[in-house]
CSV table of C-alpha atoms in Angstrom, one decimal:
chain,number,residue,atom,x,y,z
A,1,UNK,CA,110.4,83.2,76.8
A,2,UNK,CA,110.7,85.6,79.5
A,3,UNK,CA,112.7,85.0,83.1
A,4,UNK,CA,112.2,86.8,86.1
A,5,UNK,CA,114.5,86.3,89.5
A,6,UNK,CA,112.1,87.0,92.3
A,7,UNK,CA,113.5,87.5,96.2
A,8,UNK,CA,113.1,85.7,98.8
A,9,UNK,CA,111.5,88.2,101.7
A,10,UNK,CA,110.6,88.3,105.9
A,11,UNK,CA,107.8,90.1,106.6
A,12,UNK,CA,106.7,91.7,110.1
A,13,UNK,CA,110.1,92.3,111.2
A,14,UNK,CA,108.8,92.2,115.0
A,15,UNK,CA,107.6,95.2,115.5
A,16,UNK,CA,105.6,95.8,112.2
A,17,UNK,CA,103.1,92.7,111.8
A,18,UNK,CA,101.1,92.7,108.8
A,19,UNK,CA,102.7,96.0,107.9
A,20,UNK,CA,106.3,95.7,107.2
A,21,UNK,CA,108.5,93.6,104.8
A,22,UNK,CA,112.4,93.2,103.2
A,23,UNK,CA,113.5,92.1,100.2
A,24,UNK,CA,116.2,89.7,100.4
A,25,UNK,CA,119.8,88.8,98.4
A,26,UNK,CA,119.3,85.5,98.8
A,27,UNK,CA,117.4,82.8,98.5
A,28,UNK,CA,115.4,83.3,95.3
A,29,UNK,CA,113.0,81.5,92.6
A,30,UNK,CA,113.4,81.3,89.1
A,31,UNK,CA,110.5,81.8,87.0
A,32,UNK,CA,110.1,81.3,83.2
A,33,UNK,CA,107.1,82.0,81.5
A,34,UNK,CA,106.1,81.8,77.5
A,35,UNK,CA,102.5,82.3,75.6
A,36,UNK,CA,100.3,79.1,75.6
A,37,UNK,CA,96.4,79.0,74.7
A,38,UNK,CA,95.8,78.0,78.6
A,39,UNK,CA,97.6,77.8,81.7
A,40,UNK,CA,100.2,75.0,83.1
A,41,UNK,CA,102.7,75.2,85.7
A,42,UNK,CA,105.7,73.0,86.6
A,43,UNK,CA,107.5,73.4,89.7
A,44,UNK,CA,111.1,71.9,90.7
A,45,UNK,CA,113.4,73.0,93.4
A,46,UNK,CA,113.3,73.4,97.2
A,47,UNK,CA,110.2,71.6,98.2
A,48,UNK,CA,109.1,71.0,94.8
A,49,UNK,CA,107.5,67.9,96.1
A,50,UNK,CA,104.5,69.9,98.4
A,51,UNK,CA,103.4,72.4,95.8
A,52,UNK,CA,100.6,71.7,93.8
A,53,UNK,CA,101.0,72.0,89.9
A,54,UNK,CA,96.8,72.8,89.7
A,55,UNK,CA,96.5,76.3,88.1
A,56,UNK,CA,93.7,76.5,90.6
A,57,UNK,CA,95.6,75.4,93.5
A,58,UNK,CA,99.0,77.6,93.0
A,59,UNK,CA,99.8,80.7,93.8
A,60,UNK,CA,100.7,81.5,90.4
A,61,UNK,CA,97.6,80.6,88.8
A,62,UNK,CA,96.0,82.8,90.5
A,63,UNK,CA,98.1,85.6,89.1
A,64,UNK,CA,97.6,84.4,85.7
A,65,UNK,CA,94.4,84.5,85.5
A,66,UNK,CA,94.0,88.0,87.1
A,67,UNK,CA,96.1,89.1,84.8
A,68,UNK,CA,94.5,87.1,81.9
A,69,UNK,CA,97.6,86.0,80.9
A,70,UNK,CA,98.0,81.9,80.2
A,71,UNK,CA,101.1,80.4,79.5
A,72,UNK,CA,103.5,77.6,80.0
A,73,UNK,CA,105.0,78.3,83.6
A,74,UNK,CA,108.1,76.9,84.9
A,75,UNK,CA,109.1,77.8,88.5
A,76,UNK,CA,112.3,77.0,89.9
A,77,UNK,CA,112.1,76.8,93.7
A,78,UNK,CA,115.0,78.4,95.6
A,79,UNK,CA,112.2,79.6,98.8
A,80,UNK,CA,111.5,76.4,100.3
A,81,UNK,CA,107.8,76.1,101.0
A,82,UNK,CA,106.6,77.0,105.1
A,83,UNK,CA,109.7,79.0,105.4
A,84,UNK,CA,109.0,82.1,106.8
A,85,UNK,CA,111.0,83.6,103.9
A,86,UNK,CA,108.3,84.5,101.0
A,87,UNK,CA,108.2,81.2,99.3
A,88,UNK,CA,104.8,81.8,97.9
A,89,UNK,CA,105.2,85.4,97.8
A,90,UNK,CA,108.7,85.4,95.5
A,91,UNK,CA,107.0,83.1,92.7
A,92,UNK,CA,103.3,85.3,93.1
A,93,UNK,CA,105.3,88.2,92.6
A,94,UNK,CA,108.1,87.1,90.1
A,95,UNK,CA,104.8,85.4,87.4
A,96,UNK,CA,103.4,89.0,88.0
A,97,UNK,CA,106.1,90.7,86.6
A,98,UNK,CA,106.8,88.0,83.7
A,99,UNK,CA,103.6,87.8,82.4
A,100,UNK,CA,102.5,91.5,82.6
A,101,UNK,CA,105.7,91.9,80.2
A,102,UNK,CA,105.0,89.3,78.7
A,103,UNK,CA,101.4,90.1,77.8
A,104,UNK,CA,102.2,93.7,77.4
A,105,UNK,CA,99.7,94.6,79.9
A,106,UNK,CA,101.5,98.0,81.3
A,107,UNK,CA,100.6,97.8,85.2
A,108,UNK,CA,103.3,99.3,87.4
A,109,UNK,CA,105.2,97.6,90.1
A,110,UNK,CA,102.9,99.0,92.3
A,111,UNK,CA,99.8,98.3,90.8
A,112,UNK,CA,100.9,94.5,90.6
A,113,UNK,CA,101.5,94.4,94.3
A,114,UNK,CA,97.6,93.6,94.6
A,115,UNK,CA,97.8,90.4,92.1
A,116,UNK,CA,100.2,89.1,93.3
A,117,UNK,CA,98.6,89.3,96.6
A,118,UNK,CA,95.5,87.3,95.5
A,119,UNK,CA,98.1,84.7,95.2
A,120,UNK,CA,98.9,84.6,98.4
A,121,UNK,CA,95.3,84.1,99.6
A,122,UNK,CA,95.3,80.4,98.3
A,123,UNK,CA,98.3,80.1,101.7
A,124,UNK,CA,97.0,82.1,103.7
A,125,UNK,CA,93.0,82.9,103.4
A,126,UNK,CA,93.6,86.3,102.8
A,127,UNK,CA,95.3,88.5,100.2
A,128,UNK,CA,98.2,90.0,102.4
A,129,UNK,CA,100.9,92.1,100.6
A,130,UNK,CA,103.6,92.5,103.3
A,131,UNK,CA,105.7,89.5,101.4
A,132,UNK,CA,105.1,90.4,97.7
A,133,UNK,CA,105.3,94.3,98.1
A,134,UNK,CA,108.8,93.7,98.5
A,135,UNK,CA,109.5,90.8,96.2
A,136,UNK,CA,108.0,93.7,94.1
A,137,UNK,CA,109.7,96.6,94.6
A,138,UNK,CA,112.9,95.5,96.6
A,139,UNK,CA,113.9,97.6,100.1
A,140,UNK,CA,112.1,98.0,103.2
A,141,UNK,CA,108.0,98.2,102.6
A,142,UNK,CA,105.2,99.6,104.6
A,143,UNK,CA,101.6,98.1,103.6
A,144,UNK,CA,98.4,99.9,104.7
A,145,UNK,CA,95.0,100.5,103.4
A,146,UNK,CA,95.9,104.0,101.5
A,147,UNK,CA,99.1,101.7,99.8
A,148,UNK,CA,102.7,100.6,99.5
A,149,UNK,CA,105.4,102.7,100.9
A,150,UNK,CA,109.2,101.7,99.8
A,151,UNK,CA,112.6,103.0,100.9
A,152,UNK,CA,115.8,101.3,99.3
A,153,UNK,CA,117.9,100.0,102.1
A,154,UNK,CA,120.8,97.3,102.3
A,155,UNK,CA,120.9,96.4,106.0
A,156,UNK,CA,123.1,93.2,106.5
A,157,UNK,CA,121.1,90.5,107.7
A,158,UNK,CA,121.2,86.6,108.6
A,159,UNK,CA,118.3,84.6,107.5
A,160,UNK,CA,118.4,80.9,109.3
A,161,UNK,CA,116.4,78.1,108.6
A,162,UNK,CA,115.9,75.4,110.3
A,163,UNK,CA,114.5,71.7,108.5
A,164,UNK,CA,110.6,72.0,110.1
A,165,UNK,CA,108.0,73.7,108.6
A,166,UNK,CA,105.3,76.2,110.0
A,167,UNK,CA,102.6,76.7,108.1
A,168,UNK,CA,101.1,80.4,107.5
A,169,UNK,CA,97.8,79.3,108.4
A,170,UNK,CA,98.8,77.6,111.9
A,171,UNK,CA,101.2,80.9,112.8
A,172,UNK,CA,98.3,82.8,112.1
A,173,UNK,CA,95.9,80.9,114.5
A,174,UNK,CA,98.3,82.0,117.6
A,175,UNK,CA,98.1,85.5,116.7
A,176,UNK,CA,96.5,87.0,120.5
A,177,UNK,CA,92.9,88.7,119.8
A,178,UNK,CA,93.9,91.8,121.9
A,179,UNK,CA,96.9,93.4,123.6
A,180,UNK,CA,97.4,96.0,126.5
A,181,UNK,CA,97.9,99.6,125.9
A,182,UNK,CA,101.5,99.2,127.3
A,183,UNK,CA,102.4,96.6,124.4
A,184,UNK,CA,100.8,98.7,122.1
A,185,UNK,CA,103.0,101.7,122.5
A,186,UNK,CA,106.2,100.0,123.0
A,187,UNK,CA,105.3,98.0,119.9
A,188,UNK,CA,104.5,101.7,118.1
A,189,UNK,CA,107.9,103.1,119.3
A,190,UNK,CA,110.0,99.9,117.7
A,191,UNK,CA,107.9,100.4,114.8
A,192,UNK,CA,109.3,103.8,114.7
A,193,UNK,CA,112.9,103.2,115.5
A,194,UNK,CA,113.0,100.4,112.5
A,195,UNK,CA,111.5,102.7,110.3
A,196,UNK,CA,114.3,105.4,110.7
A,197,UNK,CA,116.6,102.8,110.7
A,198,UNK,CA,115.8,101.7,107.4
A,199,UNK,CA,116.1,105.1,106.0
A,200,UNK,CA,119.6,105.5,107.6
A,201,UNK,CA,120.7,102.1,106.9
A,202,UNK,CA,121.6,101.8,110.7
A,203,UNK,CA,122.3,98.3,111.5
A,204,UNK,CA,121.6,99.4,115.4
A,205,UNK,CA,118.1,101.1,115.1
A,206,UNK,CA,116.6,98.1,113.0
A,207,UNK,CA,117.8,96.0,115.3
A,208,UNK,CA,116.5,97.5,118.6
A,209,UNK,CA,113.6,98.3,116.6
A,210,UNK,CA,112.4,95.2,116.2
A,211,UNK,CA,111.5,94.3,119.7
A,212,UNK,CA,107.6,93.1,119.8
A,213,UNK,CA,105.9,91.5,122.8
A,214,UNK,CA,102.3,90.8,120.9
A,215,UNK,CA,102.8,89.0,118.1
A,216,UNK,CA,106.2,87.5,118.2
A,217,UNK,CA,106.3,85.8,121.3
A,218,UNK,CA,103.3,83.5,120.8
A,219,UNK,CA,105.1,82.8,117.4
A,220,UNK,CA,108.1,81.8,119.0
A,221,UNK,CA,106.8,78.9,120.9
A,222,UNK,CA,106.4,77.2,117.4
A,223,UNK,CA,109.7,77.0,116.8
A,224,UNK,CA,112.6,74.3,118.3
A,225,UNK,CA,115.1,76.2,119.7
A,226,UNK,CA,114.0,79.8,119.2
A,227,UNK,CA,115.3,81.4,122.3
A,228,UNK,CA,119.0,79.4,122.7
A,229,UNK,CA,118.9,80.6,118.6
A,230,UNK,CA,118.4,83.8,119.2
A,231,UNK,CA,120.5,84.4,122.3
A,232,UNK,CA,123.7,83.0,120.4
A,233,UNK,CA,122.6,84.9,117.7
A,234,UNK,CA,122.9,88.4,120.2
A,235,UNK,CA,125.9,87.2,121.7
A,236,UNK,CA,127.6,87.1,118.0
A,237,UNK,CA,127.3,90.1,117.6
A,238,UNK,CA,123.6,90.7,116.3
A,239,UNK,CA,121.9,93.9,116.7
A,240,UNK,CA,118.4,92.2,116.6
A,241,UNK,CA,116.9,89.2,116.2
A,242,UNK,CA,113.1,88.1,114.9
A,243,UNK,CA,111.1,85.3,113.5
A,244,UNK,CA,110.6,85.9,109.7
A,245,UNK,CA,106.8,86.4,108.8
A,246,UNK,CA,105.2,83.1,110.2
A,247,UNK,CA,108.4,81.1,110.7
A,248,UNK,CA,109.9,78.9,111.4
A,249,UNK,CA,113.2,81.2,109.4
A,250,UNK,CA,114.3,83.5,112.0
A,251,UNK,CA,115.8,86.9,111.0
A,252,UNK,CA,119.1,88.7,112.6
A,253,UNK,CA,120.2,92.2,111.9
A,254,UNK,CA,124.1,92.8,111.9
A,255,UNK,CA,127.1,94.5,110.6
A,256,UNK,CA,128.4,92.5,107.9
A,257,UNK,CA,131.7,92.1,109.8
A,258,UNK,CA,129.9,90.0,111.9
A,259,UNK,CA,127.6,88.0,109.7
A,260,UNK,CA,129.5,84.8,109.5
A,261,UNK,CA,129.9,84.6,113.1
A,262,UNK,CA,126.8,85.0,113.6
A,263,UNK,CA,125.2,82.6,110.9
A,264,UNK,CA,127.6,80.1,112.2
A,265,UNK,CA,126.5,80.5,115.7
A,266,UNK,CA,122.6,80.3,114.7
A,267,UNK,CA,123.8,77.0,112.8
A,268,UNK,CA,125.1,75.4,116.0
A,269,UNK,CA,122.4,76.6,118.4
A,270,UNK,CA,119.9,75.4,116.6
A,271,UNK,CA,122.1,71.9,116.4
A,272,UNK,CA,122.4,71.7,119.7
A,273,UNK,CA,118.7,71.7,120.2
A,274,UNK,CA,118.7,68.6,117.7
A,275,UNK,CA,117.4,70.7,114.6
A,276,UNK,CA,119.6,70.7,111.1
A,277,UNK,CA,119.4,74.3,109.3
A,278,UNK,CA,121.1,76.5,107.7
A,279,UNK,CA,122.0,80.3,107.2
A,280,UNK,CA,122.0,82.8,104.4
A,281,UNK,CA,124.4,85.9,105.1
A,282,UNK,CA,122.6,88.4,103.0
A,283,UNK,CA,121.1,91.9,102.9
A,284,UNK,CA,118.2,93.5,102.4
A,285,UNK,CA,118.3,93.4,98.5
A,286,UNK,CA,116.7,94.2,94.9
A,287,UNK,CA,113.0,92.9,93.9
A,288,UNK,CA,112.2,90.7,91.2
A,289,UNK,CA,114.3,91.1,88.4
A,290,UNK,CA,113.2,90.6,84.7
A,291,UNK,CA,115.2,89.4,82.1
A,292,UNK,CA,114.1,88.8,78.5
A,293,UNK,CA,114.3,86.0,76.0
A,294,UNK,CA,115.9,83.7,78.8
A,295,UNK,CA,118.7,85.4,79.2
């Protein structure tokens, strides 16, 4: 048997939709896998309930069978499904790393970033990789065309979630068609600032960098409670604050003095707007971790 921690992650981080992605501490799944003559999966945890067991149907057996690799799969939810935070993305990329050890196959981190991603297709309707890249390979990712980019970073972050769900698909749908040129370079410059941030570790550029008026704000209006959220959030102490990939999790960048503060005060916003959630005080983190015979 073979184990395999994979990260919870938030992709777009504002500014970089489609493109960017983190690796978080916490949450993660669990994900033990061992040679059987065809594929089954079982799924407990967070939301254990709305994810389909069907090798056809789960994100994970789709990754088996591009790696050609069946076995007994147990997954472990700790990314509640319709998160924002990776959920299908940590147990796509954790299977990819546990059964290409498993099966010997040899593919590099980076060469398993595109399995996994055909995972993620059965969620989404496309094969995006700004979620598994980093449940891959940890840090800060850039996906494009030509590949993966990765820096190691470990920017202090708040990831809150509050008890609805938004499905990938619907966030998707509000995504505008076009944008002015104005957007379009503002969105370019906080692209940039995040991106030095990252490399710099500097709590104050990721934050500011993530400012976004495309994407974000149509995403917003999904979410109960987004703006009083994210205003205690800022007033805590954050340096930035986004929705995680498609929501409804909402990301904010800090100083890890400040994180409980902070977490606490995205807790009580959001109660006061008659939502339950709760916070993670984390940092951008390590990806999937394998670890042999069970242990």
């Amino acid at each position: 048997m073979l184990t395999v921690r994979a990260p919870a992650t938030s992709a777009n981080l504002g500014s970089g939709f489609d493109v960017f992605g983190v690796a978080l501490g916490t949450p993660a799944d669990v994900i033990r896998v061992e040679r059987a003559p065809e594929t089954t999966i079982t799924v407990t945890g967070a939301g254990s309930e709305y994810i389909p067991e069907d090798p056809a149907k789960n994100t994970v057996g789709a990754v088996a069978k591009a790696l050609d690799a069946p076995a007994r799969i147990r997954i472990d939810k700790g990314v509640r499904p319709s998160s924002g935070l990776g959920s299908s993305a940590a147990s796509a990329a954790g299977a990819a790393v546990a059964l290409n050890a498993l099966y010997d196959r040899g593919r590099s981190r980076r060469e398993l970033v595109p399995v996994a991603a055909e995972g993620e297709a059965l969620v989404s309707g496309e094969a995006h990789a700004d979620n598994v890249a980093p449940a891959l390979l940890g840090g800060f990712t850039i996906v494009t065309d030509d590949g993966v980019t990765q820096v190691d970073a470990a920017v202090p972050v708040v990831a809150c979630l509050p008890e609805i769900s938004v499905s990938t698909r619907d966030a998707r749908g509000v995504v505008p068609d076009s944008a002015s040129m104005d957007d379009v370079v503002d969105t370019v410059g906080s692209a940039a600032t995040l991106t030095v941030g990252m490399t710099r570790d500097d709590p104050d550029l990721v934050g500011s960098g993530m400012r976004d008026d495309i994407v974000t704000p149509e995403r917003t209006k999904l979410i109960d409670g987004y703006e009083s959220v994210r205003e205690a959030a800022l007033e805590a102490g954050a340096t930035g604050v986004t929705v995680s990939g498609a929501g409804p999790g909402i990301l904010a960048v800090c100083r890890r003095r400040e994180q409980r503060a902070i977490a606490s005060a995205m807790v009580d916003a959001f109660d006061a707007a008659g939502v339950e959630s709760r916070a993670y005080q984390t940092a951008i983190g390590e990806g999937a971790t394998l670890y042999r015979d069970g242990s």
